[in-house]
């Protein structure tokens, strides 16, 4: 069989490389729900979250904060997005979001909590805090509240960019006069209210006239009102909490803020951490469990508090409010990849097992890392079938490569923070490259470089582009150079010729002795070009990173 015919799902189908929030179409939502993999860790997190959320529906509580910690490969952003789909009770491709998990989760108690939580009238406010923030947000002491209020206003149809305009809309709405105001404004100004409200001051006269007509105000009082709002309008966290509480009461609804990358946004800024604490405290006080705040962070809450600059501040309240703390380690990233990308057709299972049985001894000799036996080849025919055309060690090693690149400042920014998606992209891209080849081929580790290249910084890319132009080096030499770069900072993977050969095995029938000889020659040429250096039996990629 050719490689592409082994897979249950089309290996070339589009899979979103990085989790984005907002503007998803129906097909994208369906794929995210249909292909979401509930590992043991995810199921455990669902169990904790939905049990506590379901309890808050009938039992008032001020413990309504959820702190989700996840490093590389954790899938925390994706997890939060899935929570949003479920709580919003969306119908996607004719099926309620919660129903997509009937076959993914075996624990009936967890499923029952999910269903009850989804049936509540939830208003989900889902956003990445950095993308929602204005450029000067971090310099403001109430930045977190401003962003949350802006996102909330947008979610209910009010102006997001101008708080005083949103407040005006809210008052008119409560009076049942918003539609009349909008109609009168558009009649007077000949402009769309929604399209122009963000720059309301440019239409000040039309707003005043519309207020006079709709609210029965005098022109003088309407002018004074607009003048006061534009100059002196402020909101406190208490005001914000009361706004949310009033919405919940009026609509018999619950409001759930799902905020991605809050930890990264706050960093060591004491004022931002205090503002988050006050927001959650006031929402707990006034909403009593009708409003929840769910945030993600690469650091655990205690570590975030310890890293703030002002050690004298009391953050005990935020720890009490964020009573639910979930840790997504990403330890099961390989399970996600196996199910989403590598799952095989029934017709491919027997041929793959037979292929392994006929070549198991050969594979054991080809794929062997003496310094770290757990990074060896396949345990048995079932594992071979599950991961083919890849090799078992590649899941853990590639994850460590992503981590090392980011930790040592060799990536261009925060793209690699979505590591689970980077891994998905890496395995899918490599599988597509060999899709038309016959069974028996194996994916060498350097094939993953094409995904990593998207994230590495300019200086590293320049090293490779210059190397590729050198007449003394051929394509194989560049492949060796790529692997040396990829494993440069990975512990337990010293770059000896034997290990490089194992990493570059590309076929079940590979002649490893011949491969070692080619690698030896390539290393000599790379050393002559001062791209690498030899230290004893090991070779090192030269870089200033």
Coordinates of C-alpha atoms in Angstrom, one line a residue:
X1 CA 0.0 0.0 0.0
X2 CA 1.1 3.6 -0.6
X3 CA 1.4 5.7 2.6
X4 CA -1.6 7.9 2.1
X5 CA -3.9 4.9 1.7
X6 CA -3.0 3.7 5.2
X7 CA -4.7 6.5 7.1
X8 CA -8.4 6.5 8.1
X9 CA -8.6 10.3 7.6
X10 CA -7.3 12.2 4.6
X11 CA -3.7 13.1 5.5
X12 CA -3.9 16.2 3.3
X13 CA -7.0 17.6 4.9
X14 CA -6.6 21.1 6.3
X15 CA -5.8 21.2 10.1
X16 CA -5.5 24.5 11.7
X17 CA -1.9 24.9 12.8
X18 CA -2.4 27.3 15.7
X19 CA -5.5 27.8 17.9
X20 CA -7.2 31.1 17.0
X21 CA -10.2 32.6 18.8
X22 CA -13.0 34.2 16.8
X23 CA -14.4 34.1 13.3
X24 CA -14.5 30.3 13.1
X25 CA -16.7 28.9 10.3
X26 CA -19.0 25.9 10.7
X27 CA -16.6 23.5 9.1
X28 CA -13.7 24.5 11.4
X29 CA -15.9 24.2 14.5
X30 CA -17.0 20.8 13.4
X31 CA -13.5 19.6 12.9
X32 CA -12.3 20.9 16.2
X33 CA -15.2 19.1 18.0
X34 CA -15.2 16.0 16.0
X35 CA -11.4 15.4 16.2
X36 CA -10.9 16.6 19.8
X37 CA -9.1 13.8 21.7
X38 CA -10.1 13.3 25.3
X39 CA -7.0 11.9 26.8
X40 CA -7.0 10.7 30.5
X41 CA -5.7 14.1 31.5
X42 CA -8.4 16.0 29.5
X43 CA -11.1 13.8 30.9
X44 CA -9.8 14.4 34.4
X45 CA -9.9 18.2 33.8
X46 CA -13.4 18.0 32.4
X47 CA -14.5 16.1 35.5
X48 CA -13.1 18.7 37.8
X49 CA -14.4 21.8 35.9
X50 CA -17.8 20.6 35.0
X51 CA -18.6 19.2 38.4
X52 CA -17.8 22.5 40.1
X53 CA -19.5 24.5 37.4
X54 CA -22.7 22.4 37.6
X55 CA -22.7 22.7 41.4
X56 CA -22.6 26.5 41.1
X57 CA -25.8 26.5 39.0
X58 CA -27.9 25.6 42.1
X59 CA -25.5 26.6 44.9
X60 CA -24.2 30.2 45.1
X61 CA -20.5 30.5 45.4
X62 CA -17.7 33.0 45.3
X63 CA -15.2 30.4 44.2
X64 CA -15.7 30.9 40.5
X65 CA -12.2 31.2 39.2
X66 CA -10.4 28.5 37.1
X67 CA -6.6 28.7 36.6
X68 CA -5.4 26.5 33.8
X69 CA -1.7 25.9 33.7
X70 CA 0.0 24.4 30.6
X71 CA 3.4 24.5 29.1
X72 CA 4.5 23.2 25.7
X73 CA 2.3 20.6 24.2
X74 CA -0.4 21.1 26.8
X75 CA -3.2 22.2 24.4
X76 CA -4.6 24.6 27.1
X77 CA -5.8 27.2 24.5
X78 CA -7.6 24.4 22.6
X79 CA -9.1 23.1 25.9
X80 CA -10.5 26.6 26.7
X81 CA -12.0 26.9 23.3
X82 CA -13.7 23.5 23.6
X83 CA -15.1 24.6 27.0
X84 CA -16.6 27.6 25.2
X85 CA -18.3 25.6 22.6
X86 CA -19.8 23.3 25.2
X87 CA -21.0 26.0 27.5
X88 CA -22.4 28.1 24.6
X89 CA -24.4 25.0 23.8
X90 CA -23.7 25.6 20.1
X91 CA -25.3 23.5 17.4
X92 CA -22.5 22.5 15.0
X93 CA -23.4 20.5 11.9
X94 CA -26.7 19.7 13.5
X95 CA -25.3 18.4 16.8
X96 CA -25.0 20.1 20.1
X97 CA -21.4 20.6 21.1
X98 CA -21.8 18.6 24.3
X99 CA -23.1 15.6 22.3
X100 CA -19.7 15.3 20.4
X101 CA -18.3 13.9 23.7
X102 CA -20.8 11.1 24.2
X103 CA -18.4 8.7 22.5
X104 CA -15.2 10.3 23.7
X105 CA -15.8 10.1 27.4
X106 CA -16.9 6.8 29.1
X107 CA -17.6 8.2 32.6
X108 CA -21.3 8.8 32.7
X109 CA -21.0 11.2 35.7
X110 CA -18.7 13.4 33.7
X111 CA -21.1 13.4 30.8
X112 CA -24.0 14.2 33.0
X113 CA -22.2 17.2 34.5
X114 CA -21.3 18.4 30.9
X115 CA -24.9 18.1 29.8
X116 CA -26.3 20.0 32.8
X117 CA -23.7 22.7 32.5
X118 CA -24.4 23.1 28.8
X119 CA -28.2 23.4 29.4
X120 CA -27.7 26.5 31.6
X121 CA -28.2 29.8 29.8
X122 CA -24.5 30.5 29.4
X123 CA -23.1 33.7 27.8
X124 CA -19.5 32.8 26.8
X125 CA -17.0 35.6 26.5
X126 CA -14.0 34.0 24.9
X127 CA -10.8 35.9 23.9
X128 CA -7.1 36.0 23.8
X129 CA -6.3 38.8 26.3
X130 CA -3.2 40.1 24.3
X131 CA -5.1 40.4 21.1
X132 CA -8.0 42.2 22.8
X133 CA -5.8 44.6 24.7
X134 CA -4.9 48.1 23.4
X135 CA -1.3 49.0 22.8
X136 CA -1.0 50.9 26.1
X137 CA -3.1 48.6 28.2
X138 CA -0.3 47.2 30.5
X139 CA 0.5 50.7 31.7
X140 CA -3.0 51.1 33.2
X141 CA -3.8 49.9 36.7
X142 CA -7.2 48.6 35.6
X143 CA -6.1 47.0 32.4
X144 CA -7.6 43.6 33.1
X145 CA -11.0 45.1 33.9
X146 CA -10.9 47.3 30.9
X147 CA -10.3 44.4 28.6
X148 CA -12.9 42.2 30.3
X149 CA -15.5 45.0 30.1
X150 CA -14.6 45.6 26.5
X151 CA -15.0 41.9 25.6
X152 CA -18.3 41.7 27.5
X153 CA -19.7 44.8 25.8
X154 CA -18.9 43.4 22.4
X155 CA -20.4 40.0 23.2
X156 CA -23.8 41.6 24.1
X157 CA -23.8 43.9 21.1
X158 CA -22.6 47.1 22.7
X159 CA -19.6 49.3 21.6
X160 CA -16.4 47.6 22.7
X161 CA -13.9 50.4 22.0
X162 CA -15.7 53.2 23.9
X163 CA -16.9 52.4 27.4
X164 CA -19.1 55.5 27.8
X165 CA -20.9 54.8 24.5
X166 CA -21.5 51.2 25.6
X167 CA -22.8 52.5 28.9
X168 CA -25.2 54.8 27.0
X169 CA -26.4 51.9 24.9
X170 CA -26.9 49.8 28.1
X171 CA -29.0 52.5 29.8
X172 CA -31.1 53.0 26.7
X173 CA -31.5 49.3 26.3
X174 CA -32.7 48.9 29.9
X175 CA -35.2 51.7 29.2
X176 CA -36.4 50.0 26.1
X177 CA -35.3 52.9 24.0
X178 CA -32.1 51.8 22.3
X179 CA -33.8 50.8 19.0
X180 CA -35.6 54.1 18.8
X181 CA -32.4 56.0 19.6
X182 CA -30.4 54.2 16.9
X183 CA -33.2 54.8 14.3
X184 CA -33.4 58.5 15.2
X185 CA -29.5 58.9 15.1
X186 CA -29.3 57.3 11.7
X187 CA -32.2 59.5 10.4
X188 CA -30.4 62.6 11.6
X189 CA -26.8 61.7 10.7
X190 CA -27.5 59.6 7.6
X191 CA -24.9 57.2 9.0
X192 CA -25.0 53.7 10.5
X193 CA -24.8 53.8 14.3
X194 CA -22.9 50.5 14.6
X195 CA -20.3 51.7 12.1
X196 CA -19.7 55.1 13.6
X197 CA -20.3 54.7 17.3
X198 CA -16.6 54.1 18.1
X199 CA -16.0 57.7 17.0
X200 CA -19.1 59.1 18.7
X201 CA -17.6 62.5 19.3
X202 CA -17.5 63.1 15.5
X203 CA -21.3 62.7 15.6
X204 CA -21.9 64.6 18.9
X205 CA -24.7 66.8 17.6
X206 CA -26.6 63.8 16.1
X207 CA -26.3 62.0 19.4
X208 CA -27.6 65.0 21.4
X209 CA -30.6 65.5 19.0
X210 CA -31.4 61.7 19.2
X211 CA -31.3 61.8 23.0
X212 CA -33.6 64.9 23.0
X213 CA -36.1 63.1 20.7
X214 CA -36.1 59.7 22.4
X215 CA -35.5 60.5 26.1
X216 CA -37.4 63.8 26.3
X217 CA -34.3 65.6 27.5
X218 CA -33.7 69.2 27.0
X219 CA -31.0 70.1 24.5
X220 CA -29.0 71.7 27.3
X221 CA -29.2 68.6 29.6
X222 CA -28.4 66.3 26.7
X223 CA -25.3 68.4 25.8
X224 CA -24.2 68.4 29.5
X225 CA -24.7 64.6 29.7
X226 CA -22.6 63.9 26.6
X227 CA -19.9 66.4 27.7
X228 CA -19.7 64.8 31.2
X229 CA -19.6 61.3 29.7
X230 CA -16.8 62.0 27.3
X231 CA -14.7 63.8 29.9
X232 CA -15.3 62.1 33.2
X233 CA -16.6 58.6 32.5
X234 CA -14.9 56.0 34.6
X235 CA -15.6 52.4 35.7
X236 CA -14.4 50.6 38.8
X237 CA -14.2 46.8 39.1
X238 CA -17.2 47.1 41.4
X239 CA -19.1 48.9 38.6
X240 CA -18.0 46.2 36.2
X241 CA -19.2 43.4 38.5
X242 CA -22.5 45.1 39.0
X243 CA -23.0 45.4 35.2
X244 CA -22.4 41.7 34.8
X245 CA -24.6 40.8 37.7
X246 CA -27.4 43.0 36.3
X247 CA -27.1 41.3 32.9
X248 CA -27.3 37.8 34.6
X249 CA -30.4 38.8 36.6
X250 CA -32.2 40.5 33.6
X251 CA -31.5 37.6 31.2
X252 CA -31.6 34.7 33.7
X253 CA -28.2 34.0 32.3
X254 CA -24.7 33.1 33.4
X255 CA -21.6 34.8 32.1
X256 CA -18.3 32.9 31.6
X257 CA -15.1 34.7 30.8
X258 CA -12.6 32.5 29.0
X259 CA -9.3 34.4 28.8
X260 CA -6.3 32.9 27.1
X261 CA -2.7 33.7 27.9
X262 CA -3.4 35.8 31.0
X263 CA -0.3 34.7 32.7
X264 CA 1.9 35.8 29.8
X265 CA 0.0 39.2 29.7
X266 CA 0.5 39.8 33.4
X267 CA 4.1 38.6 33.6
X268 CA 5.7 40.1 36.8
X269 CA 3.4 43.2 36.8
X270 CA 2.0 43.5 40.3
X271 CA -0.7 46.0 39.4
X272 CA -2.1 43.7 36.7
X273 CA -2.2 40.8 39.1
X274 CA -3.9 43.0 41.7
X275 CA -6.4 44.1 39.1
X276 CA -7.2 40.5 38.2
X277 CA -7.6 39.7 41.9
X278 CA -10.1 42.6 42.4
X279 CA -12.1 41.7 39.2
X280 CA -12.5 38.1 40.3
X281 CA -13.2 39.1 43.9
X282 CA -16.0 41.6 42.9
X283 CA -17.5 39.2 40.3
X284 CA -17.6 36.6 43.0
X285 CA -19.2 39.0 45.5
X286 CA -21.9 40.4 43.2
X287 CA -22.6 37.4 40.9
X288 CA -22.3 34.6 43.4
X289 CA -21.3 32.0 40.9
X290 CA -23.4 33.3 38.0
X291 CA -20.2 34.6 36.4
X292 CA -17.1 32.5 36.1
X293 CA -13.5 33.5 35.1
X294 CA -11.4 30.9 33.4
X295 CA -7.8 31.9 32.5
X296 CA -4.8 30.1 31.0
X297 CA -1.2 30.6 32.0
X298 CA 2.2 28.9 31.4
X299 CA 2.9 29.3 35.1
X300 CA 1.0 28.0 38.1
X301 CA -0.9 30.6 40.1
X302 CA 1.5 30.4 43.1
X303 CA 4.5 30.8 40.8
X304 CA 2.9 33.8 39.1
X305 CA 2.3 35.4 42.5
X306 CA 5.9 34.7 43.6
X307 CA 7.3 36.3 40.5
X308 CA 5.5 39.7 40.9
X309 CA 7.8 42.6 41.7
X310 CA 6.0 43.7 44.9
X311 CA 6.4 40.9 47.4
X312 CA 4.5 42.9 50.1
X313 CA 1.1 42.6 48.4
X314 CA -1.5 40.2 49.8
X315 CA -2.6 37.9 47.0
X316 CA -4.4 35.5 49.4
X317 CA -7.8 36.5 48.0
X318 CA -7.0 35.5 44.4
X319 CA -5.8 32.1 45.5
X320 CA -9.2 31.6 47.2
X321 CA -11.2 32.8 44.2
X322 CA -9.2 30.6 41.8
X323 CA -10.2 27.5 43.7
X324 CA -10.2 25.3 40.6
X325 CA -6.7 24.8 39.2
X326 CA -6.1 22.5 36.3
X327 CA -2.8 21.3 35.0
X328 CA -2.4 20.3 31.4
X329 CA 1.0 18.7 31.0
X330 CA 0.7 17.7 27.3
X331 CA 2.1 14.3 28.3
X332 CA -0.4 12.7 26.0
X333 CA 0.4 14.7 22.9
X334 CA 1.4 11.5 21.1
X335 CA -2.1 10.1 21.7
X336 CA -3.6 13.2 20.1
X337 CA -1.4 12.9 17.0
X338 CA -2.1 9.1 16.7
X339 CA -5.9 9.6 16.8
X340 CA -6.1 12.8 14.7
X341 CA -3.5 12.1 12.1
X342 CA -2.1 8.5 12.2
X343 CA -5.2 6.4 12.8
X344 CA -5.2 3.6 10.3
X345 CA -7.9 2.1 8.1
X346 CA -9.0 -1.4 9.0
X347 CA -7.6 -2.7 5.7
X348 CA -4.1 -1.4 6.7
X349 CA -3.8 -3.1 10.1
X350 CA -2.9 -6.6 9.0
X351 CA -0.4 -5.5 6.3
X352 CA 1.4 -3.2 8.8
X353 CA 1.6 -5.9 11.4
X354 CA 3.0 -8.3 8.9
X355 CA 5.5 -5.7 7.8
X356 CA 6.7 -5.3 11.4
X357 CA 6.8 -9.1 12.0
X358 CA 9.0 -9.6 8.9
X359 CA 11.4 -6.8 9.9
X360 CA 11.3 -6.5 13.7
X361 CA 15.0 -7.6 14.2
X362 CA 16.1 -5.3 11.5
X363 CA 14.2 -2.4 13.0
X364 CA 15.6 -3.0 16.5
X365 CA 19.1 -2.6 15.1
X366 CA 18.3 0.4 13.0
X367 CA 16.5 2.4 15.8
X368 CA 18.7 2.3 18.8
X369 CA 19.9 5.0 21.2
X370 CA 22.2 3.4 23.7
X371 CA 22.3 6.3 26.0
X372 CA 18.5 6.5 26.3
X373 CA 16.9 3.1 25.7
X374 CA 13.4 4.5 26.0
X375 CA 14.0 6.4 22.8
X376 CA 14.5 3.2 20.9
X377 CA 12.3 1.8 18.2
X378 CA 8.9 0.0 18.4
X379 CA 7.8 -2.2 21.3
X380 CA 5.6 -4.4 19.2
X381 CA 3.5 -4.8 16.1
X382 CA 0.7 -2.7 17.5
X383 CA 2.9 0.2 18.3
X384 CA 4.4 0.0 14.9
X385 CA 0.9 0.1 13.4
X386 CA -0.1 3.0 15.5
X387 CA 2.8 5.3 14.7
X388 CA 3.9 4.3 11.2
X389 CA 5.5 5.8 9.1
X390 CA 7.0 7.6 12.1
X391 CA 9.1 6.1 14.9
X392 CA 8.1 6.0 18.5
X393 CA 10.9 8.2 19.9
X394 CA 10.1 11.0 17.6
X395 CA 7.1 12.2 19.6
X396 CA 9.0 12.9 22.8
X397 CA 12.2 14.1 21.0
X398 CA 10.4 16.6 18.8
X399 CA 8.6 18.0 21.7
X400 CA 12.0 18.5 23.5
X401 CA 13.3 20.2 20.3
X402 CA 10.5 22.7 20.4
X403 CA 11.1 23.4 24.1
X404 CA 14.8 23.8 23.6
X405 CA 14.5 26.2 20.7
X406 CA 12.1 28.5 22.6
X407 CA 14.0 28.3 25.9
X408 CA 17.3 29.3 24.3
X409 CA 15.8 32.2 22.4
X410 CA 16.0 30.8 19.0
X411 CA 12.4 31.3 18.0
X412 CA 10.8 34.4 16.5
X413 CA 8.3 35.0 19.2
X414 CA 5.4 33.3 20.9
X415 CA 4.3 31.1 18.0
X416 CA 5.7 28.0 19.7
X417 CA 3.5 28.5 22.7
X418 CA 0.9 26.6 20.8
X419 CA 3.1 23.5 20.8
X420 CA 0.5 20.8 20.6
X421 CA -0.6 22.4 17.3
X422 CA 3.0 22.8 16.2
X423 CA 3.4 19.0 16.8
X424 CA 0.3 18.2 14.8
X425 CA 1.5 20.4 11.9
X426 CA 4.9 18.8 12.0
X427 CA 3.7 15.2 11.8
X428 CA 1.0 16.0 9.2
X429 CA 3.5 18.0 7.0
X430 CA 6.1 15.2 7.2
X431 CA 3.4 12.5 6.4
X432 CA 2.2 14.5 3.4
X433 CA 5.7 14.6 2.0
X434 CA 5.9 10.9 1.6
X435 CA 2.2 10.3 0.9
X436 CA 2.8 8.8 -2.5
X437 CA 5.6 6.4 -1.5
X438 CA 5.3 2.7 -0.8
X439 CA 5.1 1.2 2.7
X440 CA 8.5 0.4 4.1
X441 CA 9.7 4.0 4.1
X442 CA 10.3 5.7 7.5
X443 CA 10.3 9.4 8.3
X444 CA 13.8 10.6 9.2
X445 CA 14.0 13.1 12.0
X446 CA 15.4 15.9 9.9
X447 CA 12.1 15.9 7.9
X448 CA 10.6 17.9 10.9
X449 CA 12.9 20.8 10.2
X450 CA 10.5 22.2 7.6
X451 CA 7.9 22.8 10.3
X452 CA 10.5 24.1 12.8
X453 CA 11.8 26.5 10.2
X454 CA 8.6 28.6 10.4
X455 CA 9.5 29.5 14.0
X456 CA 13.3 30.0 14.2
X457 CA 14.7 33.4 14.2
X458 CA 16.4 35.2 11.3
X459 CA 20.0 34.6 12.3
X460 CA 19.5 30.8 12.4
X461 CA 17.7 30.8 9.0
X462 CA 20.6 32.8 7.6
X463 CA 23.1 30.1 8.6
X464 CA 21.1 27.6 6.6
X465 CA 20.5 29.8 3.6
X466 CA 24.2 30.6 3.4
X467 CA 25.1 26.9 3.8
X468 CA 22.8 25.9 1.0
X469 CA 24.6 28.2 -1.4
X470 CA 28.1 26.8 -0.6
X471 CA 29.3 24.7 -3.6
X472 CA 31.2 22.4 -1.3
X473 CA 28.0 21.2 0.4
X474 CA 25.3 19.0 -1.0
X475 CA 21.7 18.3 0.1
X476 CA 22.7 15.5 2.4
X477 CA 25.2 17.7 4.2
X478 CA 22.4 20.2 4.9
X479 CA 20.2 17.5 6.3
X480 CA 23.0 16.6 8.8
X481 CA 23.4 20.3 9.7
X482 CA 19.7 20.6 10.4
X483 CA 19.7 17.7 12.8
X484 CA 22.7 19.1 14.6
X485 CA 20.8 22.3 15.1
X486 CA 17.6 20.6 16.2
X487 CA 19.2 18.5 18.9
X488 CA 21.8 21.1 20.0
X489 CA 20.2 21.8 23.4
X490 CA 18.4 18.5 23.9
X491 CA 19.7 16.6 27.0
X492 CA 20.4 12.9 26.6
X493 CA 21.0 13.3 22.8
X494 CA 24.7 13.9 22.3
X495 CA 25.4 14.2 18.6
X496 CA 27.6 11.2 17.8
X497 CA 27.8 9.6 14.4
X498 CA 25.8 6.6 15.6
X499 CA 23.0 8.7 17.0
X500 CA 22.9 10.9 13.9
X501 CA 22.6 7.7 11.8
X502 CA 19.7 6.5 13.9
X503 CA 17.9 9.9 13.5
X504 CA 18.4 9.8 9.7
X505 CA 17.1 6.3 9.1
X506 CA 14.7 6.6 6.2
X507 CA 13.7 3.1 5.4
X508 CA 13.2 -0.3 6.9
X509 CA 15.9 -1.5 4.5
X510 CA 18.4 1.2 5.3
X511 CA 22.0 0.2 5.2
X512 CA 23.1 1.8 8.5
X513 CA 26.8 1.2 7.9
X514 CA 26.7 3.0 4.6
X515 CA 24.6 5.8 6.2
X516 CA 27.2 6.3 8.9
X517 CA 29.9 6.6 6.2
X518 CA 27.9 9.3 4.4
X519 CA 27.4 11.1 7.7
X520 CA 31.1 11.0 8.5
X521 CA 32.0 12.6 5.2
X522 CA 29.2 15.2 5.6
X523 CA 30.5 16.1 9.1
X524 CA 34.0 16.6 7.7
X525 CA 32.7 19.0 5.0
X526 CA 30.6 20.9 7.6
X527 CA 33.5 21.2 9.9
X528 CA 35.7 22.5 7.1
X529 CA 33.1 25.3 6.5
X530 CA 33.2 26.1 10.3
X531 CA 29.5 25.4 10.6
X532 CA 30.1 22.8 13.3
X533 CA 32.8 21.7 15.6
X534 CA 33.9 18.4 16.9
X535 CA 34.3 17.7 20.6
X536 CA 35.7 14.2 21.1
X537 CA 33.1 11.9 19.6
X538 CA 30.4 14.5 19.5
X539 CA 29.5 17.3 17.0
X540 CA 28.0 20.6 17.8
X541 CA 26.1 23.1 15.7
X542 CA 27.8 26.5 15.9
X543 CA 25.6 29.4 16.7
X544 CA 25.5 32.6 18.8
X545 CA 22.0 31.7 20.1

